[in-house]
Amino acid sequence: MEKQKMTKEEKSWILYDVANSAFIMTLTATIPIYFRALATEAGISATHATSIWGTCTSIAILILALLSPILGALADYQNMKKRIFVIFLAIGIGGGIAFTIAPNWITFLVFFIVSRIGYTACNVFYDAMLVDVTTDERMDQISSFGYAFGYIGSCIPFIAGIILILVKPFGLTTLLATQISFVITIVWWFLLTIPLLKNVKQTHYLRPKKNIVKHSFRRLYVTFMKLKKNKRLLYYILGYFFYIDGVYTIISMATSYGGEVGIDSTQMILALLLTQIVAFPCAIWSGKLAERFGSINVIKVFILIYCGICFYGYLLDSALDFWILAVLVGMCQGGIQALSRSYFGKLIPKKESSEYFGFFDIFGKFADFFGPLLISLCALIFHSSSYGVLALIVLFLIGFILIQKSEKLAKTEEK
């Protein structure tokens, strides 16, 4: 690929990944630990706290999974994508401020679910904006840069928050320092979203209809039927459902699982920080590998590495193991998410990108629903989440088989 400078639109789009990655970093590392402290203070066991956290994460994701295709269909009309994005941005940030000052673990969880819904909905429209800011030829590269700079950029507010929690300057308590760290993350999320709001325009869209809601539901049915007939796209999105289940579950449940097996909270947070640092060059590298070997081939390699990660996670029993896993996950998670997003973006009609990404998101979010639920059930049945981590291997292997079928169909179509 001939090298060329990134456009203002591409840079602004990438910058939002830096903005929202700070929230997901806090969501992965600090928030579950903070919740566990609130829950145990109320007399709830560590295993039960893990189960509650996984269940509530699943609830938030399930709500969005059901809404995503409808919202996506609405967003495809002229000037609608950014408007709906702003609504959910306000919900996400407002919920974040609310859970920061929540007085107990129950209200904390309620507002956490609200904030998680806002954050996740924003990502549907953000992902769909990829087709508005760049070309098919540059999608792998721009998507990978988004994840890469998101990982490294998210470390800035995260480190600031961790320093506050560990040092506790000005006589701050651990509770207040943690709450201030949440506020820093939320402010960072808002400020770095401004360039996207100013510079990114919806260049692919459908003309407005008189009854936009009714027409959107009709389009959903038509799109669903198209997906059934397009076997290549159907196998890919089904495969994505299975393998991304494992990826998201490992991200969202890492600190809860680590805490359950007795890993020190500080060790877990520092290890997850290392994950972000490792993920920065590896996400960029994955984009370059995709140019040379093809997106699907690189995705398949990442899936096989994740199978090894799950088995190692099942055996995890020390802080060193957690550090090793943090490095392995950092090598894979940005690349597999970035290439999955860009590959899908190249397969779909550009004018209906939000609707198709809505379906893409529903498969991803239902996957994220079942993964934490699987961990929670294993925690309740076996009194340990390790069997749930091991079971994720099956999901990765099913995903591998399905995208292999998608690839074979693509080669058949080329002939």
Coordinates of C-alpha atoms in Angstrom, one line a residue:
M1 CA 0.0 0.0 0.0
E2 CA 1.3 3.4 -0.9
K3 CA 1.9 5.4 2.2
Q4 CA -0.2 8.6 2.6
K5 CA -0.9 11.0 5.4
M6 CA -4.0 10.4 7.5
T7 CA -6.8 12.9 6.8
K8 CA -8.4 15.1 9.5
E9 CA -11.5 12.8 9.5
E10 CA -9.3 9.7 10.0
K11 CA -7.4 11.3 12.9
S12 CA -10.6 12.5 14.6
W13 CA -12.1 9.0 14.3
I14 CA -9.0 7.4 15.7
L15 CA -9.0 9.9 18.6
Y16 CA -12.4 8.7 19.7
D17 CA -10.9 5.3 20.3
V18 CA -8.4 7.0 22.6
A19 CA -11.4 8.7 24.3
N20 CA -13.5 5.6 24.9
S21 CA -10.6 3.2 25.6
A22 CA -9.9 5.1 28.8
F23 CA -13.4 4.1 30.0
I24 CA -13.1 0.5 29.0
M25 CA -9.7 0.3 30.7
T26 CA -11.2 1.6 33.9
L27 CA -14.2 -0.8 33.4
T28 CA -11.8 -3.7 33.0
A29 CA -9.4 -2.9 35.8
T30 CA -10.6 -0.5 38.5
I31 CA -14.4 -0.7 38.5
P32 CA -14.7 -4.4 39.2
I33 CA -12.2 -4.1 42.1
Y34 CA -14.2 -1.1 43.4
F35 CA -17.4 -3.0 43.1
R36 CA -16.0 -6.1 44.9
A37 CA -14.9 -3.8 47.7
L38 CA -18.4 -2.4 48.0
A39 CA -19.9 -5.9 47.9
T40 CA -17.6 -7.5 50.4
E41 CA -18.2 -4.6 52.7
A42 CA -21.9 -5.4 52.6
G43 CA -21.1 -9.0 53.5
I44 CA -21.1 -10.7 50.0
S45 CA -18.5 -13.4 49.3
A46 CA -15.8 -12.9 46.6
T47 CA -17.3 -15.7 44.5
H48 CA -20.8 -14.4 44.8
A49 CA -19.5 -10.9 43.9
T50 CA -18.0 -12.3 40.7
S51 CA -21.3 -13.9 39.9
I52 CA -23.3 -10.7 40.5
W53 CA -20.8 -8.7 38.4
G54 CA -20.9 -11.1 35.5
T55 CA -24.7 -11.2 35.6
C56 CA -25.0 -7.4 35.6
T57 CA -22.5 -7.1 32.8
S58 CA -24.6 -9.5 30.8
I59 CA -27.8 -7.5 31.5
A60 CA -26.3 -4.3 30.2
I61 CA -25.0 -6.0 27.0
L62 CA -28.3 -7.9 26.4
I63 CA -30.3 -4.7 26.5
L64 CA -28.0 -3.1 23.9
A65 CA -27.9 -6.2 21.8
L66 CA -31.7 -6.1 21.4
L67 CA -31.6 -2.3 20.6
S68 CA -28.6 -2.2 18.3
P69 CA -30.1 -3.2 14.9
I70 CA -33.1 -0.9 15.4
L71 CA -30.8 2.1 16.3
G72 CA -28.5 1.2 13.5
A73 CA -31.3 1.2 11.0
L74 CA -32.4 4.6 12.2
A75 CA -28.8 6.0 12.1
D76 CA -28.4 5.2 8.4
Y77 CA -30.7 8.1 7.3
Q78 CA -29.1 11.4 6.5
N79 CA -27.6 13.3 9.5
M80 CA -28.9 10.7 12.0
K81 CA -25.8 8.7 12.8
K82 CA -24.1 11.5 14.8
R83 CA -27.3 12.7 16.5
I84 CA -28.0 9.2 18.0
F85 CA -24.4 8.9 18.9
V86 CA -24.6 12.2 20.9
I87 CA -27.7 10.9 22.8
F88 CA -25.9 7.8 24.0
L89 CA -22.7 9.7 24.7
A90 CA -24.8 11.8 27.2
I91 CA -26.3 8.6 28.7
G92 CA -22.9 7.0 29.1
I93 CA -21.2 10.0 30.6
G94 CA -24.2 10.8 32.8
G95 CA -24.4 7.2 34.1
G96 CA -20.6 7.3 34.8
I97 CA -21.0 10.4 36.9
A98 CA -23.9 8.8 38.8
F99 CA -22.2 5.6 39.6
T100 CA -19.1 7.5 40.8
I101 CA -21.2 9.0 43.7
A102 CA -23.5 6.0 44.2
P103 CA -23.8 5.4 48.0
N104 CA -24.0 1.5 47.9
W105 CA -23.3 -1.5 45.6
I106 CA -26.9 -1.8 44.4
T107 CA -27.2 1.8 43.1
F108 CA -23.7 1.5 41.8
L109 CA -24.7 -1.4 39.7
V110 CA -27.9 0.3 38.4
F111 CA -25.9 3.4 37.2
F112 CA -23.1 1.2 35.9
I113 CA -25.6 -0.6 33.7
V114 CA -26.9 2.8 32.4
S115 CA -23.3 4.0 31.7
R116 CA -22.4 0.7 30.0
I117 CA -25.4 0.9 27.7
G118 CA -24.4 4.4 26.7
Y119 CA -20.8 3.5 26.1
T120 CA -21.7 0.3 24.1
A121 CA -24.3 2.1 21.9
C122 CA -21.8 4.8 21.0
N123 CA -19.5 2.1 19.7
V124 CA -22.2 0.9 17.2
F125 CA -22.2 4.3 15.5
Y126 CA -18.5 4.9 15.9
D127 CA -17.7 1.6 14.2
A128 CA -20.2 2.4 11.4
M129 CA -18.4 5.8 10.9
L130 CA -15.4 3.9 9.7
V131 CA -16.9 3.7 6.2
D132 CA -17.4 7.5 6.3
V133 CA -13.8 8.4 7.1
T134 CA -11.7 6.2 4.9
T135 CA -11.6 3.8 1.9
D136 CA -11.8 0.0 1.7
E137 CA -8.1 -0.1 1.0
R138 CA -7.2 1.8 4.2
M139 CA -9.8 0.2 6.5
D140 CA -7.4 -2.4 8.1
Q141 CA -4.8 0.2 8.7
I142 CA -7.1 2.9 10.2
S143 CA -9.1 0.4 12.3
S144 CA -5.8 -1.0 13.7
F145 CA -4.5 2.5 14.4
G146 CA -7.7 3.2 16.3
Y147 CA -7.2 0.3 18.6
A148 CA -3.5 0.9 18.9
F149 CA -3.7 4.5 19.9
G150 CA -6.7 3.7 22.0
Y151 CA -4.6 1.3 24.1
I152 CA -1.7 3.6 24.6
G153 CA -3.8 6.7 25.1
S154 CA -6.0 5.1 27.6
C155 CA -3.0 4.7 29.9
I156 CA -2.7 8.4 30.5
P157 CA -5.9 8.9 32.6
F158 CA -5.6 5.4 34.0
I159 CA -2.1 6.0 35.4
A160 CA -3.2 9.4 36.8
G161 CA -6.1 7.6 38.6
I162 CA -3.8 4.8 39.9
I163 CA -1.3 7.4 41.2
L164 CA -4.2 9.1 43.1
I165 CA -5.4 5.7 44.6
L166 CA -1.9 4.6 45.6
V167 CA -0.4 7.9 46.8
K168 CA -3.7 9.4 48.2
P169 CA -2.4 13.1 48.1
F170 CA -4.1 15.9 50.1
G171 CA -5.3 13.4 52.7
L172 CA -7.7 11.6 50.3
T173 CA -9.2 8.4 51.4
T174 CA -8.9 5.3 49.0
L175 CA -12.7 5.6 48.3
L176 CA -12.5 9.3 47.3
A177 CA -9.3 8.8 45.3
T178 CA -11.0 6.0 43.4
Q179 CA -14.0 8.2 42.7
I180 CA -11.9 11.0 41.5
S181 CA -10.1 8.6 39.1
F182 CA -13.5 7.7 37.6
V183 CA -14.2 11.4 37.1
I184 CA -10.8 11.9 35.3
T185 CA -11.7 9.1 32.9
I186 CA -15.2 10.4 32.2
V187 CA -13.8 13.9 31.5
W188 CA -11.1 12.5 29.2
W189 CA -13.8 10.5 27.3
F190 CA -15.9 13.7 26.7
L191 CA -13.0 16.0 25.7
L192 CA -11.4 13.6 23.2
T193 CA -14.8 13.0 21.6
I194 CA -15.1 16.7 20.5
P195 CA -12.8 16.3 17.3
L196 CA -15.1 13.5 16.1
L197 CA -18.2 15.6 16.7
K198 CA -16.6 18.5 14.8
N199 CA -14.9 16.8 11.9
V200 CA -16.6 13.5 11.0
K201 CA -19.5 13.8 8.6
Q202 CA -21.9 11.1 7.5
T203 CA -20.9 10.7 3.8
H204 CA -22.9 7.5 3.2
Y205 CA -26.6 7.6 4.0
L206 CA -30.1 6.9 2.9
R207 CA -32.6 9.6 2.1
P208 CA -35.1 10.4 4.8
K209 CA -38.5 8.8 4.6
K210 CA -41.9 10.1 5.9
N211 CA -42.3 7.3 8.4
I212 CA -38.7 6.7 9.4
V213 CA -39.4 4.3 12.2
K214 CA -41.7 2.0 10.3
H215 CA -39.4 2.1 7.3
S216 CA -36.5 1.2 9.6
F217 CA -38.2 -1.9 10.9
R218 CA -39.1 -2.9 7.3
R219 CA -35.4 -2.5 6.3
L220 CA -34.4 -4.7 9.3
Y221 CA -36.4 -7.6 7.9
V222 CA -35.0 -7.1 4.4
T223 CA -31.4 -6.9 5.7
F224 CA -31.9 -10.0 7.8
M225 CA -33.1 -11.9 4.7
K226 CA -30.1 -10.6 2.8
L227 CA -27.8 -11.9 5.5
K228 CA -29.5 -15.4 5.3
K229 CA -28.9 -15.5 1.5
N230 CA -25.3 -14.1 1.7
K231 CA -23.6 -17.3 3.0
R232 CA -20.2 -15.8 3.1
L233 CA -21.2 -12.9 5.3
L234 CA -23.5 -15.1 7.4
Y235 CA -20.7 -17.6 8.2
Y236 CA -18.4 -14.8 9.0
I237 CA -20.7 -13.0 11.4
L238 CA -21.7 -16.3 13.1
G239 CA -18.0 -17.2 13.4
Y240 CA -17.4 -13.7 14.8
F241 CA -20.2 -14.3 17.4
F242 CA -18.3 -17.3 18.8
Y243 CA -14.7 -16.1 18.8
I244 CA -15.4 -12.6 20.0
D245 CA -17.4 -14.1 22.9
G246 CA -14.1 -15.4 24.3
V247 CA -12.2 -12.2 23.6
Y248 CA -14.8 -9.9 25.3
T249 CA -15.2 -12.3 28.2
I250 CA -11.5 -12.4 28.9
I251 CA -11.4 -8.5 28.8
S252 CA -14.5 -7.9 31.0
M253 CA -13.9 -10.7 33.6
A254 CA -10.1 -10.6 34.0
T255 CA -9.8 -8.7 37.3
S256 CA -12.9 -10.5 38.8
Y257 CA -11.3 -13.9 38.0
G258 CA -7.9 -12.8 39.1
G259 CA -9.3 -11.6 42.4
E260 CA -11.1 -14.8 42.9
V261 CA -7.9 -16.9 42.6
G262 CA -6.2 -14.6 45.0
I263 CA -4.1 -12.3 42.8
D264 CA -3.3 -9.0 44.5
S265 CA -5.3 -6.0 43.2
T266 CA -2.2 -3.8 42.6
Q267 CA -0.6 -6.7 40.7
M268 CA -3.7 -7.1 38.5
I269 CA -3.9 -3.4 37.7
L270 CA -0.2 -3.1 36.8
A271 CA -0.4 -6.3 34.6
L272 CA -3.4 -4.9 32.8
L273 CA -1.5 -1.6 32.2
L274 CA 1.2 -3.8 30.6
T275 CA -1.5 -5.3 28.4
Q276 CA -2.3 -1.8 27.0
I277 CA 1.4 -1.0 26.4
V278 CA 2.0 -4.3 24.6
A279 CA -1.2 -3.9 22.6
F280 CA -0.1 -0.6 21.1
P281 CA 2.6 -1.9 18.7
C282 CA 0.9 -5.2 18.2
A283 CA -2.4 -3.7 17.0
I284 CA -0.4 -1.6 14.4
W285 CA 1.6 -4.7 13.5
S286 CA -1.6 -6.7 12.9
G287 CA -2.7 -4.1 10.3
K288 CA 0.6 -4.5 8.5
L289 CA 0.2 -8.3 8.7
A290 CA -3.3 -8.1 7.2
E291 CA -1.9 -6.1 4.2
R292 CA 0.5 -8.9 3.5
F293 CA -1.3 -12.1 4.5
G294 CA -5.0 -11.1 4.5
S295 CA -7.3 -10.1 7.3
I296 CA -9.0 -13.5 7.7
N297 CA -5.7 -15.4 7.9
V298 CA -4.4 -13.1 10.7
I299 CA -7.7 -13.4 12.6
K300 CA -7.4 -17.2 12.5
V301 CA -3.9 -17.1 14.0
F302 CA -5.2 -14.9 16.8
I303 CA -8.0 -17.3 17.5
L304 CA -5.6 -20.2 17.9
I305 CA -3.4 -18.1 20.3
Y306 CA -6.5 -17.3 22.3
C307 CA -7.2 -21.1 22.7
G308 CA -3.8 -21.3 24.4
I309 CA -4.6 -18.3 26.5
C310 CA -7.8 -20.0 27.8
F311 CA -6.0 -23.2 28.7
Y312 CA -3.2 -21.2 30.5
G313 CA -5.9 -19.2 32.3
Y314 CA -7.5 -22.4 33.5
L315 CA -4.2 -23.3 35.2
L316 CA -3.6 -19.8 36.6
D317 CA -2.6 -19.8 40.2
S318 CA 0.0 -17.0 40.7
A319 CA 0.7 -13.4 40.0
L320 CA 3.4 -14.4 37.5
D321 CA 0.8 -16.4 35.5
F322 CA -1.4 -13.3 35.4
W323 CA 1.5 -11.2 34.1
I324 CA 2.2 -13.7 31.3
L325 CA -1.4 -13.8 30.3
A326 CA -1.5 -10.0 30.3
V327 CA 1.3 -10.0 27.7
L328 CA -0.3 -12.7 25.6
V329 CA -3.7 -11.0 25.6
G330 CA -2.0 -7.6 24.7
M331 CA -0.5 -9.2 21.7
C332 CA -3.8 -10.4 20.3
Q333 CA -6.9 -8.4 21.5
G334 CA -6.4 -5.2 19.6
G335 CA -5.5 -6.9 16.4
I336 CA -8.4 -9.4 16.4
Q337 CA -10.9 -6.6 17.2
A338 CA -9.5 -4.1 14.6
L339 CA -9.4 -6.6 11.8
S340 CA -12.8 -8.1 12.6
R341 CA -14.3 -4.6 12.3
S342 CA -12.5 -3.5 9.1
Y343 CA -13.1 -6.9 7.4
F344 CA -16.8 -6.6 8.0
G345 CA -16.8 -2.9 6.9
K346 CA -15.4 -4.0 3.5
L347 CA -18.1 -6.6 3.0
I348 CA -21.2 -4.5 3.6
P349 CA -23.1 -1.8 1.6
K350 CA -21.8 1.6 2.7
K351 CA -25.1 3.4 2.7
E352 CA -26.5 0.9 5.2
S353 CA -23.3 0.7 7.4
S354 CA -25.0 1.5 10.7
E355 CA -27.8 -1.1 10.2
Y356 CA -25.2 -3.8 9.2
F357 CA -23.0 -2.7 12.1
G358 CA -26.1 -3.0 14.3
F359 CA -26.3 -6.6 13.3
F360 CA -22.6 -7.0 13.7
D361 CA -23.0 -5.5 17.2
I362 CA -25.9 -7.7 18.2
F363 CA -23.8 -10.8 17.4
G364 CA -20.9 -9.3 19.3
K365 CA -23.0 -8.2 22.3
F366 CA -24.9 -11.4 22.5
A367 CA -21.5 -13.1 22.6
D368 CA -20.4 -10.7 25.4
F369 CA -23.7 -11.7 27.1
F370 CA -23.1 -15.4 27.1
G371 CA -19.4 -15.3 28.0
P372 CA -19.7 -13.6 31.4
L373 CA -22.9 -15.6 32.1
L374 CA -20.9 -18.8 31.4
I375 CA -18.2 -17.7 33.9
S376 CA -21.0 -16.8 36.5
L377 CA -22.7 -20.2 36.1
C378 CA -19.4 -22.0 36.6
A379 CA -18.7 -19.9 39.7
L380 CA -22.0 -20.9 41.2
I381 CA -22.0 -24.6 40.2
F382 CA -18.3 -25.5 40.7
H383 CA -17.5 -22.7 43.2
S384 CA -14.7 -21.7 40.8
S385 CA -14.7 -19.8 37.5
S386 CA -11.7 -21.7 36.1
Y387 CA -13.9 -24.2 34.3
G388 CA -15.7 -21.4 32.6
V389 CA -12.4 -20.0 31.3
L390 CA -11.5 -23.5 29.9
A391 CA -14.9 -23.8 28.2
L392 CA -14.2 -20.7 26.2
I393 CA -11.8 -22.8 24.0
V394 CA -14.9 -24.5 22.5
L395 CA -16.2 -21.1 21.4
F396 CA -13.0 -20.1 19.8
L397 CA -12.8 -23.3 17.9
I398 CA -16.4 -23.0 16.6
G399 CA -15.6 -19.5 15.5
F400 CA -12.5 -20.7 13.6
I401 CA -14.4 -23.3 11.7
L402 CA -17.2 -20.9 10.7
I403 CA -14.8 -18.2 9.3
Q404 CA -12.9 -20.9 7.5
K405 CA -16.2 -21.8 5.8
S406 CA -16.7 -18.1 5.0
E407 CA -13.3 -17.9 3.5
K408 CA -13.9 -21.0 1.3
L409 CA -17.1 -19.4 0.0
A410 CA -15.2 -16.2 -0.8
K411 CA -12.6 -18.2 -2.9
T412 CA -15.4 -20.0 -4.7
E413 CA -17.1 -16.7 -5.6
E414 CA -13.8 -15.3 -7.0
K415 CA -13.5 -18.3 -9.3

